[in-house]
Every structure is written in structure tokens, then in C-alpha cells.
Amino acid sequence: MSSQQEKGQVSIEALREIAKSYGFFMSPQHEPEYLSVVRAAQESVEFVERMRDYVDPRLTPDIETTTPVARTYSLPLPSENPLNAWSHRTYIRAMNVAGGSGLLANRTVAIKDNVLVAGVPTTCGTQPYHLCKDKPSPISEIDAPIVSRLLEAGAAITGTSTCENYCLSAMSFTSASGPVENPWLKGYSAGGSSSGSAALIAVNVVKKWRESRGLPVGDLGDGVDLAIGADQGGSIRVPAAYCGIYGLKPTHGLVPYTGISSLFPLLDHCGPMASSVRDTALFLSVLAGYDGFDPRMTPETPLRAAVPQYHALLDETIAARTAAGMWTPQQAAQGLRIGVLKEAFQTAGLDEGVETAIRRAASRFEEMGASVAEVSIPLHLVAPHIFTAATRAYMADALLFRQGSSTASSLSFPFPGTSAPAPNQTWYDTMTASNPLVVGMLLSSELLRDRTRYPESVRDKAVRHVHELRAAYDEALQKFDVLVLPATPTVGPRHAPAGLGVEEKAGFLLSNTLNTMPFNITGHPGLVMPVGWGVVGNAEESGGESLPVGMQIVGKRWDEKMLFLAAAAWEVGGLGLDEEKVYSS
């Protein structure tokens, strides 16, 4: 029975059907009594349904202090959006922040279009009326806490960035508005699902890189200094790798996820994307800390007053090593213990050029004074199966029907004022054409929730294996300060050609996440940075073109400062995008 069918009081016949579905029958003398119990619960729900809605004032922006006039937005013209990286343009800043003050003063920021920004539509990259019954896209009345934090730090929001359809793709061609182009090479993937965020940061990186070499910049449009990304399987790190920027998936629960569309609470991460190691650290200092709402946060999550100032800690360490004469290409990494994850080089589809570039990057650490050794974690290759078994059964419920309600038993803050319609034939046809992963996720979720086939003990076992996987990485990280591995198996590929079948397209959309998704379920932080260049496709296809190669650095949970130190030390030997050699298959 749908929620809009005869609500009326429940009947004994309806209870009999429910009991039958569970394999038992109520005795006749008990039926009226159970009917009273159920009707009492029904009355409570209907009473609350009639109540006026409540929005926590901590999440409601004071428009008078954020903009001189009411918040407005616009759709960018195609001529203003050559990469299709902008979803909506706006200009929002905190009027009560003293001029030039704040950690993010005078910085421009793009917000991934699955994050609530009051007064601006949220599309989650999908088609009109998929998220809302009565308007093309919901327009939030609240700001996600991370939005409030960056405004309080003096940043200016200049728009929301295009993301993939329902944020369920690690490539960049599924958005309802069309493909997001890689700023380095149009026609190629910018990665997903934080595709627009990565591309907009890369705009300024590409311009600077080309101008310094006397090369034509091309038509890239406006970029930004910083961007918000969200990551449930690699959605910050994959686009960072493809676009040659820096992207951090923080420790699970470090940055609040309140007010951001969920895929599954165990997987949900929000983090900074930037054009340098230090800017990534700076942005994290602003975003991190307990928010009072997000059930993903734990007793280990620091209160805001206790959040490490990651950029300052990095500055202090660099200053100390500089004073000691160690911040040099020969000694900058001295004392660091670097583990090269063996199984990460055994994942399907790893390009020989990418492997060579990452191994060369790892060896640079040794040249700079670090100890470098291979470490084997066999369970890394099994992680995708654990990922699916632990999360898929409830993924459709979180993504399609209960946005903002992270779990049924925890006190999150559900999105106010939104009610998505149920999928129908039109929805199916649209999603099969644009992103069949979403349909596949819905079908498999429903199948895996069938307790006659897969009792809850099956998912319980998968969750125990999540703990086993976390323990395996933790054990390795007792011996090493960080692990290094390829972020993606290849550089950004061409957008998928038209005419791909459902199975082939669905496989392609997540084929680049085998080294990123494991750390979503274990919660370890992962930082991606550019370390060189790889030839695009095969020699015949590339025509001599190349795209950035991204290295992922993984650390202990809650030890982001070590990731920043390792990345900064590596770059003392030269920036990855300044590498002259291009690695080919």
C-alpha cells in the first residue's frame, strides 16, 4: 500500500496480511488487541504529520548577514560554462566578517550540487522532478554546516558545481546537464562524481601552467580557488587525479555530512579540493569538527575548538625542518616511513604508464631520505566485495527515498521540505539512458533486502569483514606512516561513446574506483595529488596528448597532518605537474 493510498484506520485484514508475510498467524482473541496497539502507533504518526514542520535555527542562514540582498541564482549560459562544470551561479558571502579577515578571506568556492545552500536549487546531477514532486529541483531553506563554516571564514560562494547523476558515477558524462569536460583535454573525463568541483579548480591550474610555458590557454571559463567535494567510493579522489589537483577524503566523521545527499552513512565523506597541499590543509581546518547533528561523528571527532589547524601544523613542521637544514630535495622526507601497497598494483586495468609513474613517485621519497618498502595487504583486493555486501541492501533507501536521514535510529537532521516521487517508467527510461547504475542499485538493493534470500546475518557478516579490512590497514600503518598507491588505473579516459549497453556502461562508470572505495568503508583518510603525466589511451589514440597521474596517500585515521607532511615533502623535489617525462603503456 502506498503512502497516498487509503490511510484510514488500519484493519484486521491488513494486519493479517502483514503477519502472513512474516510466516505467522495471530490468534482470533489477540487480533483486536494488536489492532489497538497498531492503531495507537498510527495515530501518533498522523498527529505528527499534521504538526507544523521544525527547522533547527542553527541551520537557517541569517540572510541579512550573508548577502546585502536576498540570495539569488542563475543558470550559466553555455558561453559562460564551456566545461559544463557550473550547475548554478550565485554570489554569497558573509557580510559580518571583517574585510580581509578569516582563514578563507577573498577565496572563491564552488559547492558540489549535492550540498544544501539556502536559496539555491539542489539537483544532485539528476533530471528535473526526480528529487521533488512539485518543482523541478528542491530549493533549500537551510545551509549545510560546512557552508556556514566557509562563509564564516570569509570565503565567497560563486556557484554550485555540476555533479554526476545521483552522484553515482566516477566518470563525468552522466549529469542531466551533460558531460563535464577535463580542462586539460576536452572530450575526456574529469572524473566523478565531484566532476565540476575538480574541473573548476583545475581551470586556474591549467591557465597558470600554460601561461608559464607560453601556451594558449583555450576557452575554459571561470574557475575557483577551492571547492567542496563528497566521496562515497572515490568521488573526491578520482576527479582530483584526472584533473591534476589535490583532493582529500578525510577520516570518516571528521567533517560533518549534515545537509548533504547521502549514498550510505558508512560511506559518506565530505572534504576539501584545492590547487595545492597547503590550501587543502587550510580548507580542512575550516571544515572539520563536530556539528551536533551528524551521527557519522564519534567520540573521536574533535569539537570545533579542538580541531587541529592543519595548515599551521604543516607550516610549523616545514619551518622546523628548514631551520635544521632538512627541507631540501635530499632530506625533506627524512624519518618518514612509506609503505607501497603491493595489491594496489594488481587491480584490474592498471595502465603500465600509471604504474611506472606511481612507482617512480614512491622512489622519490627514498631519494629524499624516507624509508620505503612494499607492504602486502591481500584483503585489499577483496574490498570491493565487502563494500557491496555491507552497503548495497540499504543504498536505494538512502539515495532515493530518505535523503538526509542517515539512519532510522540516529538523530540526524533530515532535509526539510523535500519529498521525492517514487520511480516510474519515465524515471526508468531516463536513468537507463543516462546512468544505469542508479537503476541497477535500486534493483539490487531491493533484492538484497529480501530477508527470505539474504537474512540480516549476511550483512552482519559483511560488516564484520569491514572491521577485518580496517584492522588490516591499521596493522600496516603501525609499521608505516603512510601508504602510497595509484589513485586510478588510468589517466582520464574518453567520455563513453554513445550506444553502450547497460552492463558495459555500468561497468565503465565505476571501473576506476578499485583503489579508492576500500577506504570509504574503513574510514581511513586518503589524499590524492598529481605526480606526473601519462599518455592518453593507446599510442594511436593519444596523438601525443597526456593527462595528469594522481597518487593516493593513505594514513591512519585522524592523522591527516601526516598526509599533508608527506605530500609537501614529496613536492620539495618538484611539483608533479612540472615533471617533463610522460609515462606511456
Short mmCIF file of N, CA, C and O in Angstrom, two decimals, residues 345-454:
data_model
loop_
_atom_site.label_atom_id
_atom_site.label_comp_id
_atom_site.label_asym_id
_atom_site.label_seq_id
_atom_site.Cartn_x
_atom_site.Cartn_y
_atom_site.Cartn_z
N PHE A 345 48.67 -2.45 -7.02
CA PHE A 345 49.25 -2.55 -8.36
C PHE A 345 48.78 -3.81 -9.08
O PHE A 345 49.22 -4.09 -10.19
N GLN A 346 47.87 -4.56 -8.43
CA GLN A 346 47.34 -5.78 -9.03
C GLN A 346 45.86 -5.64 -9.39
O GLN A 346 45.22 -6.60 -9.80
N THR A 347 45.32 -4.44 -9.26
CA THR A 347 43.91 -4.23 -9.58
C THR A 347 43.70 -4.25 -11.09
O THR A 347 44.60 -3.95 -11.88
N ALA A 348 42.48 -4.59 -11.48
CA ALA A 348 42.16 -4.75 -12.90
C ALA A 348 42.35 -3.45 -13.66
O ALA A 348 41.98 -2.37 -13.19
N GLY A 349 42.93 -3.55 -14.84
CA GLY A 349 43.01 -2.42 -15.75
C GLY A 349 44.11 -1.42 -15.48
O GLY A 349 44.12 -0.34 -16.09
N LEU A 350 45.04 -1.74 -14.58
CA LEU A 350 46.10 -0.78 -14.27
C LEU A 350 47.00 -0.57 -15.48
O LEU A 350 47.61 -1.51 -16.00
N ASP A 351 47.07 0.68 -15.91
CA ASP A 351 47.87 1.05 -17.07
C ASP A 351 49.36 1.03 -16.70
O ASP A 351 49.75 1.48 -15.62
N GLU A 352 50.18 0.51 -17.59
CA GLU A 352 51.61 0.40 -17.33
C GLU A 352 52.25 1.77 -17.08
O GLU A 352 53.12 1.94 -16.23
N GLY A 353 51.77 2.79 -17.82
CA GLY A 353 52.32 4.13 -17.63
C GLY A 353 51.99 4.70 -16.28
O GLY A 353 52.82 5.34 -15.63
N VAL A 354 50.75 4.47 -15.81
CA VAL A 354 50.36 4.94 -14.48
C VAL A 354 51.17 4.21 -13.42
O VAL A 354 51.67 4.82 -12.46
N GLU A 355 51.32 2.90 -13.56
CA GLU A 355 52.12 2.14 -12.59
C GLU A 355 53.54 2.67 -12.51
O GLU A 355 54.09 2.88 -11.42
N THR A 356 54.14 2.93 -13.67
CA THR A 356 55.52 3.44 -13.69
C THR A 356 55.61 4.79 -13.01
O THR A 356 56.54 5.05 -12.23
N ALA A 357 54.65 5.66 -13.27
CA ALA A 357 54.66 7.00 -12.67
C ALA A 357 54.53 6.92 -11.15
O ALA A 357 55.23 7.64 -10.42
N ILE A 358 53.67 6.04 -10.65
CA ILE A 358 53.48 5.94 -9.20
C ILE A 358 54.70 5.29 -8.54
O ILE A 358 55.14 5.73 -7.47
N ARG A 359 55.27 4.28 -9.16
CA ARG A 359 56.47 3.67 -8.58
C ARG A 359 57.63 4.66 -8.57
O ARG A 359 58.42 4.70 -7.63
N ARG A 360 57.71 5.47 -9.62
CA ARG A 360 58.76 6.49 -9.64
C ARG A 360 58.51 7.53 -8.55
O ARG A 360 59.45 7.98 -7.88
N ALA A 361 57.26 7.89 -8.34
CA ALA A 361 56.94 8.85 -7.28
C ALA A 361 57.27 8.27 -5.91
O ALA A 361 57.79 8.98 -5.04
N ALA A 362 57.00 6.99 -5.72
CA ALA A 362 57.32 6.36 -4.44
C ALA A 362 58.83 6.33 -4.20
O ALA A 362 59.30 6.57 -3.09
N SER A 363 59.58 6.06 -5.26
CA SER A 363 61.04 6.01 -5.11
C SER A 363 61.63 7.37 -4.80
O SER A 363 62.68 7.47 -4.17
N ARG A 364 60.92 8.45 -5.21
CA ARG A 364 61.43 9.78 -4.87
C ARG A 364 61.49 9.97 -3.36
O ARG A 364 62.40 10.63 -2.84
N PHE A 365 60.51 9.43 -2.64
CA PHE A 365 60.54 9.53 -1.19
C PHE A 365 61.87 9.00 -0.64
O PHE A 365 62.47 9.58 0.27
N GLU A 366 62.30 7.86 -1.18
CA GLU A 366 63.55 7.26 -0.71
C GLU A 366 64.74 8.17 -1.03
O GLU A 366 65.66 8.33 -0.22
N GLU A 367 64.73 8.78 -2.20
CA GLU A 367 65.80 9.70 -2.59
C GLU A 367 65.85 10.91 -1.68
O GLU A 367 66.87 11.58 -1.56
N MET A 368 64.71 11.19 -1.01
CA MET A 368 64.61 12.37 -0.15
C MET A 368 64.74 12.00 1.33
O MET A 368 64.44 12.81 2.20
N GLY A 369 65.20 10.79 1.61
CA GLY A 369 65.53 10.43 2.98
C GLY A 369 64.55 9.54 3.70
O GLY A 369 64.79 9.14 4.84
N ALA A 370 63.43 9.20 3.08
CA ALA A 370 62.45 8.33 3.73
C ALA A 370 62.85 6.87 3.59
O ALA A 370 63.63 6.50 2.70
N SER A 371 62.31 6.04 4.46
CA SER A 371 62.44 4.60 4.26
C SER A 371 61.21 4.15 3.47
O SER A 371 60.09 4.52 3.80
N VAL A 372 61.43 3.38 2.42
CA VAL A 372 60.36 2.96 1.52
C VAL A 372 60.42 1.45 1.38
O VAL A 372 61.48 0.89 1.11
N ALA A 373 59.27 0.78 1.57
CA ALA A 373 59.22 -0.67 1.43
C ALA A 373 57.83 -1.08 0.96
O ALA A 373 56.84 -0.39 1.21
N GLU A 374 57.78 -2.20 0.28
CA GLU A 374 56.50 -2.74 -0.16
C GLU A 374 55.79 -3.39 1.02
O GLU A 374 56.41 -4.02 1.88
N VAL A 375 54.48 -3.26 1.06
CA VAL A 375 53.68 -3.91 2.09
C VAL A 375 52.52 -4.63 1.41
O VAL A 375 51.92 -4.12 0.47
N SER A 376 52.23 -5.83 1.88
CA SER A 376 51.17 -6.64 1.29
C SER A 376 49.96 -6.66 2.22
O SER A 376 50.07 -6.96 3.41
N ILE A 377 48.79 -6.33 1.65
CA ILE A 377 47.51 -6.44 2.36
C ILE A 377 46.55 -7.17 1.43
O ILE A 377 45.80 -6.55 0.66
N PRO A 378 46.57 -8.50 1.42
CA PRO A 378 45.77 -9.27 0.46
C PRO A 378 44.29 -8.91 0.46
O PRO A 378 43.62 -8.96 -0.58
N LEU A 379 43.76 -8.52 1.61
CA LEU A 379 42.33 -8.22 1.71
C LEU A 379 41.95 -6.99 0.87
O LEU A 379 40.77 -6.79 0.58
N HIS A 380 42.93 -6.19 0.49
CA HIS A 380 42.66 -5.01 -0.34
C HIS A 380 41.94 -5.41 -1.64
O HIS A 380 41.06 -4.68 -2.12
N LEU A 381 42.30 -6.56 -2.21
CA LEU A 381 41.70 -6.99 -3.46
C LEU A 381 40.28 -7.52 -3.28
O LEU A 381 39.52 -7.63 -4.24
N VAL A 382 39.91 -7.85 -2.05
CA VAL A 382 38.58 -8.36 -1.75
C VAL A 382 37.64 -7.22 -1.34
O VAL A 382 36.42 -7.38 -1.29
N ALA A 383 38.21 -6.06 -1.07
CA ALA A 383 37.45 -4.94 -0.52
C ALA A 383 36.20 -4.58 -1.33
O ALA A 383 35.16 -4.26 -0.74
N PRO A 384 36.25 -4.59 -2.68
CA PRO A 384 35.02 -4.23 -3.42
C PRO A 384 33.83 -5.14 -3.10
O PRO A 384 32.68 -4.69 -3.06
N HIS A 385 34.09 -6.43 -2.86
CA HIS A 385 33.01 -7.35 -2.49
C HIS A 385 32.47 -7.00 -1.10
O HIS A 385 31.24 -7.01 -0.87
N ILE A 386 33.36 -6.72 -0.17
CA ILE A 386 32.93 -6.35 1.18
C ILE A 386 32.12 -5.06 1.13
O ILE A 386 31.08 -4.92 1.79
N PHE A 387 32.61 -4.10 0.35
CA PHE A 387 31.93 -2.81 0.16
C PHE A 387 30.47 -3.03 -0.26
O PHE A 387 29.54 -2.48 0.33
N THR A 388 30.28 -3.85 -1.29
CA THR A 388 28.93 -4.08 -1.82
C THR A 388 28.05 -4.82 -0.82
O THR A 388 26.90 -4.43 -0.57
N ALA A 389 28.58 -5.87 -0.22
CA ALA A 389 27.78 -6.68 0.69
C ALA A 389 27.38 -5.90 1.95
O ALA A 389 26.31 -6.13 2.51
N ALA A 390 28.22 -4.97 2.38
CA ALA A 390 27.96 -4.23 3.61
C ALA A 390 27.01 -3.05 3.40
O ALA A 390 26.41 -2.57 4.37
N THR A 391 26.85 -2.59 2.16
CA THR A 391 26.13 -1.33 1.95
C THR A 391 24.97 -1.39 0.97
O THR A 391 24.02 -0.61 1.09
N ARG A 392 25.00 -2.28 -0.01
CA ARG A 392 24.08 -2.18 -1.13
C ARG A 392 22.60 -2.38 -0.74
O ARG A 392 21.72 -1.75 -1.32
N ALA A 393 22.32 -3.22 0.26
CA ALA A 393 20.93 -3.53 0.57
C ALA A 393 20.13 -2.30 0.94
O ALA A 393 18.93 -2.21 0.66
N TYR A 394 20.78 -1.31 1.56
CA TYR A 394 20.04 -0.14 2.02
C TYR A 394 20.38 1.12 1.24
O TYR A 394 19.93 2.21 1.57
N MET A 395 21.16 0.97 0.17
CA MET A 395 21.63 2.14 -0.58
C MET A 395 20.48 2.86 -1.29
O MET A 395 20.40 4.09 -1.28
N ALA A 396 19.58 2.11 -1.90
CA ALA A 396 18.46 2.75 -2.61
C ALA A 396 17.59 3.53 -1.64
O ALA A 396 17.10 4.61 -1.96
N ASP A 397 17.39 2.98 -0.46
CA ASP A 397 16.56 3.65 0.54
C ASP A 397 17.16 5.00 0.91
O ASP A 397 16.46 6.01 1.00
N ALA A 398 18.49 5.04 1.09
CA ALA A 398 19.15 6.30 1.46
C ALA A 398 19.16 7.28 0.30
O ALA A 398 18.87 8.46 0.45
N LEU A 399 19.47 6.79 -0.90
CA LEU A 399 19.67 7.68 -2.04
C LEU A 399 18.35 8.20 -2.61
O LEU A 399 18.21 9.39 -2.90
N LEU A 400 17.36 7.33 -2.77
CA LEU A 400 16.15 7.70 -3.49
C LEU A 400 14.99 8.13 -2.60
O LEU A 400 14.14 8.90 -3.03
N PHE A 401 14.94 7.64 -1.37
CA PHE A 401 13.73 7.85 -0.59
C PHE A 401 13.93 8.58 0.73
O PHE A 401 13.02 9.20 1.24
N ARG A 402 15.10 8.51 1.32
CA ARG A 402 15.29 9.06 2.66
C ARG A 402 16.49 9.99 2.71
O ARG A 402 17.32 9.90 3.60
N GLN A 403 16.59 10.91 1.77
CA GLN A 403 17.73 11.81 1.73
C GLN A 403 17.83 12.61 3.02
O GLN A 403 16.85 13.18 3.49
N GLY A 404 19.01 12.64 3.58
CA GLY A 404 19.24 13.39 4.80
C GLY A 404 18.97 12.60 6.06
O GLY A 404 19.39 12.99 7.14
N SER A 405 18.26 11.48 5.96
CA SER A 405 18.01 10.63 7.13
C SER A 405 19.06 9.53 7.13
O SER A 405 18.89 8.50 6.50
N SER A 406 20.15 9.77 7.82
CA SER A 406 21.29 8.88 7.66
C SER A 406 21.01 7.47 8.16
O SER A 406 21.46 6.50 7.60
N THR A 407 20.29 7.34 9.26
CA THR A 407 19.86 6.01 9.70
C THR A 407 18.51 6.18 10.38
O THR A 407 18.14 7.28 10.79
N ALA A 408 17.81 5.09 10.50
CA ALA A 408 16.48 5.17 11.12
C ALA A 408 16.58 5.37 12.63
O ALA A 408 15.62 5.79 13.26
N SER A 409 17.72 5.07 13.22
CA SER A 409 17.80 5.04 14.68
C SER A 409 18.64 6.16 15.27
O SER A 409 18.81 6.22 16.48
N SER A 410 19.17 7.04 14.45
CA SER A 410 20.05 8.09 14.98
C SER A 410 19.44 9.46 14.75
O SER A 410 18.57 9.64 13.90
N LEU A 411 19.90 10.43 15.53
CA LEU A 411 19.31 11.76 15.49
C LEU A 411 20.08 12.65 14.52
O LEU A 411 20.85 13.52 14.91
N SER A 412 19.88 12.40 13.22
CA SER A 412 20.43 13.28 12.21
C SER A 412 19.45 14.44 12.01
O SER A 412 18.50 14.57 12.76
N PHE A 413 19.67 15.28 10.99
CA PHE A 413 18.68 16.31 10.69
C PHE A 413 18.24 16.14 9.25
O PHE A 413 18.91 16.58 8.32
N PRO A 414 17.11 15.45 9.01
CA PRO A 414 16.65 15.20 7.64
C PRO A 414 16.40 16.49 6.88
O PRO A 414 16.09 17.52 7.47
N PHE A 415 16.54 16.43 5.57
CA PHE A 415 16.30 17.60 4.74
C PHE A 415 14.84 18.06 4.91
O PHE A 415 13.92 17.26 4.72
N PRO A 416 14.61 19.31 5.24
CA PRO A 416 13.23 19.78 5.34
C PRO A 416 12.62 20.08 3.97
O PRO A 416 13.31 20.50 3.05
N GLY A 417 11.32 19.83 3.86
CA GLY A 417 10.58 20.30 2.70
C GLY A 417 10.77 19.54 1.41
O GLY A 417 10.37 20.01 0.35
N THR A 418 11.41 18.37 1.44
CA THR A 418 11.61 17.62 0.19
C THR A 418 10.90 16.29 0.27
O THR A 418 10.87 15.63 1.30
N SER A 419 10.33 15.90 -0.84
CA SER A 419 9.67 14.59 -0.94
C SER A 419 9.81 14.13 -2.37
O SER A 419 9.16 14.66 -3.28
N ALA A 420 10.67 13.15 -2.59
CA ALA A 420 10.92 12.68 -3.95
C ALA A 420 9.81 11.73 -4.38
O ALA A 420 9.33 10.90 -3.59
N PRO A 421 9.38 11.82 -5.63
CA PRO A 421 8.36 10.87 -6.12
C PRO A 421 8.97 9.49 -6.28
O PRO A 421 10.19 9.33 -6.43
N ALA A 422 8.12 8.48 -6.26
CA ALA A 422 8.60 7.11 -6.47
C ALA A 422 9.03 6.93 -7.92
O ALA A 422 8.49 7.56 -8.83
N PRO A 423 10.04 6.09 -8.16
CA PRO A 423 10.44 5.80 -9.54
C PRO A 423 9.27 5.25 -10.35
O PRO A 423 8.43 4.52 -9.83
N ASN A 424 9.23 5.62 -11.63
CA ASN A 424 8.19 5.10 -12.51
C ASN A 424 8.82 4.77 -13.87
O ASN A 424 10.05 4.79 -14.01
N GLN A 425 8.00 4.49 -14.86
CA GLN A 425 8.53 4.10 -16.17
C GLN A 425 9.37 5.20 -16.80
O GLN A 425 10.43 4.95 -17.38
N THR A 426 8.90 6.44 -16.69
CA THR A 426 9.66 7.56 -17.26
C THR A 426 11.01 7.68 -16.57
O THR A 426 12.05 7.89 -17.22
N TRP A 427 11.00 7.54 -15.26
CA TRP A 427 12.26 7.57 -14.49
C TRP A 427 13.20 6.46 -14.97
O TRP A 427 14.38 6.70 -15.21
N TYR A 428 12.67 5.26 -15.09
CA TYR A 428 13.48 4.13 -15.54
C TYR A 428 14.10 4.40 -16.91
O TYR A 428 15.30 4.19 -17.12
N ASP A 429 13.31 4.85 -17.86
CA ASP A 429 13.81 5.09 -19.21
C ASP A 429 14.90 6.17 -19.21
O ASP A 429 15.93 6.03 -19.89
N THR A 430 14.67 7.22 -18.43
CA THR A 430 15.65 8.31 -18.36
C THR A 430 16.95 7.83 -17.75
O THR A 430 18.04 8.11 -18.27
N MET A 431 16.86 7.12 -16.63
CA MET A 431 18.08 6.69 -15.94
C MET A 431 18.81 5.59 -16.71
O MET A 431 20.03 5.52 -16.68
N THR A 432 18.09 4.74 -17.39
CA THR A 432 18.76 3.71 -18.19
C THR A 432 19.59 4.36 -19.29
O THR A 432 20.70 3.91 -19.60
N ALA A 433 19.09 5.45 -19.84
CA ALA A 433 19.83 6.16 -20.88
C ALA A 433 21.01 6.94 -20.32
O ALA A 433 22.08 6.99 -20.94
N SER A 434 20.84 7.54 -19.13
CA SER A 434 21.89 8.44 -18.64
C SER A 434 22.81 7.79 -17.61
O SER A 434 24.02 8.03 -17.62
N ASN A 435 22.26 6.99 -16.70
CA ASN A 435 23.09 6.37 -15.67
C ASN A 435 22.44 5.08 -15.18
O ASN A 435 21.74 5.07 -14.16
N PRO A 436 22.68 3.97 -15.88
CA PRO A 436 22.04 2.71 -15.49
C PRO A 436 22.49 2.19 -14.13
O PRO A 436 21.85 1.31 -13.57
N LEU A 437 23.59 2.75 -13.59
CA LEU A 437 24.00 2.34 -12.25
C LEU A 437 22.90 2.60 -11.23
O LEU A 437 22.75 1.85 -10.27
N VAL A 438 22.15 3.68 -11.41
CA VAL A 438 21.12 4.03 -10.45
C VAL A 438 20.00 2.99 -10.47
O VAL A 438 19.53 2.54 -9.43
N VAL A 439 19.60 2.57 -11.67
CA VAL A 439 18.57 1.53 -11.77
C VAL A 439 19.09 0.22 -11.20
O VAL A 439 18.40 -0.48 -10.45
N GLY A 440 20.32 -0.12 -11.54
CA GLY A 440 20.92 -1.34 -11.01
C GLY A 440 21.01 -1.33 -9.50
O GLY A 440 20.79 -2.36 -8.83
N MET A 441 21.33 -0.16 -8.94
CA MET A 441 21.40 -0.03 -7.49
C MET A 441 20.03 -0.24 -6.87
O MET A 441 19.89 -0.94 -5.85
N LEU A 442 18.98 0.32 -7.47
CA LEU A 442 17.63 0.15 -6.95
C LEU A 442 17.22 -1.32 -6.97
O LEU A 442 16.73 -1.86 -5.97
N LEU A 443 17.44 -1.98 -8.10
CA LEU A 443 17.03 -3.38 -8.23
C LEU A 443 17.81 -4.28 -7.28
O LEU A 443 17.24 -5.15 -6.61
N SER A 444 19.13 -4.09 -7.21
CA SER A 444 19.93 -4.95 -6.34
C SER A 444 19.65 -4.66 -4.87
O SER A 444 19.67 -5.58 -4.04
N SER A 445 19.37 -3.40 -4.53
CA SER A 445 19.02 -3.09 -3.15
C SER A 445 17.76 -3.83 -2.73
O SER A 445 17.69 -4.42 -1.63
N GLU A 446 16.75 -3.79 -3.59
CA GLU A 446 15.51 -4.47 -3.25
C GLU A 446 15.71 -5.98 -3.13
O GLU A 446 15.16 -6.63 -2.24
N LEU A 447 16.52 -6.53 -4.04
CA LEU A 447 16.79 -7.97 -3.96
C LEU A 447 17.50 -8.32 -2.66
O LEU A 447 17.13 -9.27 -1.96
N LEU A 448 18.52 -7.55 -2.32
CA LEU A 448 19.35 -7.88 -1.15
C LEU A 448 18.63 -7.61 0.17
O LEU A 448 19.05 -8.09 1.22
N ARG A 449 17.52 -6.84 0.12
CA ARG A 449 16.74 -6.61 1.33
C ARG A 449 15.68 -7.69 1.54
O ARG A 449 14.98 -7.68 2.54
N ASP A 450 15.59 -8.61 0.59
CA ASP A 450 14.65 -9.72 0.72
C ASP A 450 15.22 -10.69 1.76
O ASP A 450 16.15 -11.44 1.48
N ARG A 451 14.65 -10.68 2.95
CA ARG A 451 15.22 -11.47 4.04
C ARG A 451 15.00 -12.96 3.88
O ARG A 451 15.61 -13.76 4.59
N THR A 452 14.13 -13.35 2.95
CA THR A 452 14.00 -14.78 2.69
C THR A 452 15.20 -15.30 1.91
O THR A 452 15.54 -16.48 1.97
N ARG A 453 15.84 -14.40 1.16
CA ARG A 453 17.03 -14.79 0.41
C ARG A 453 18.30 -14.47 1.19
O ARG A 453 19.23 -15.27 1.27
N TYR A 454 18.33 -13.26 1.73
CA TYR A 454 19.54 -12.77 2.40
C TYR A 454 19.16 -12.24 3.78
O TYR A 454 18.84 -11.06 3.93
#
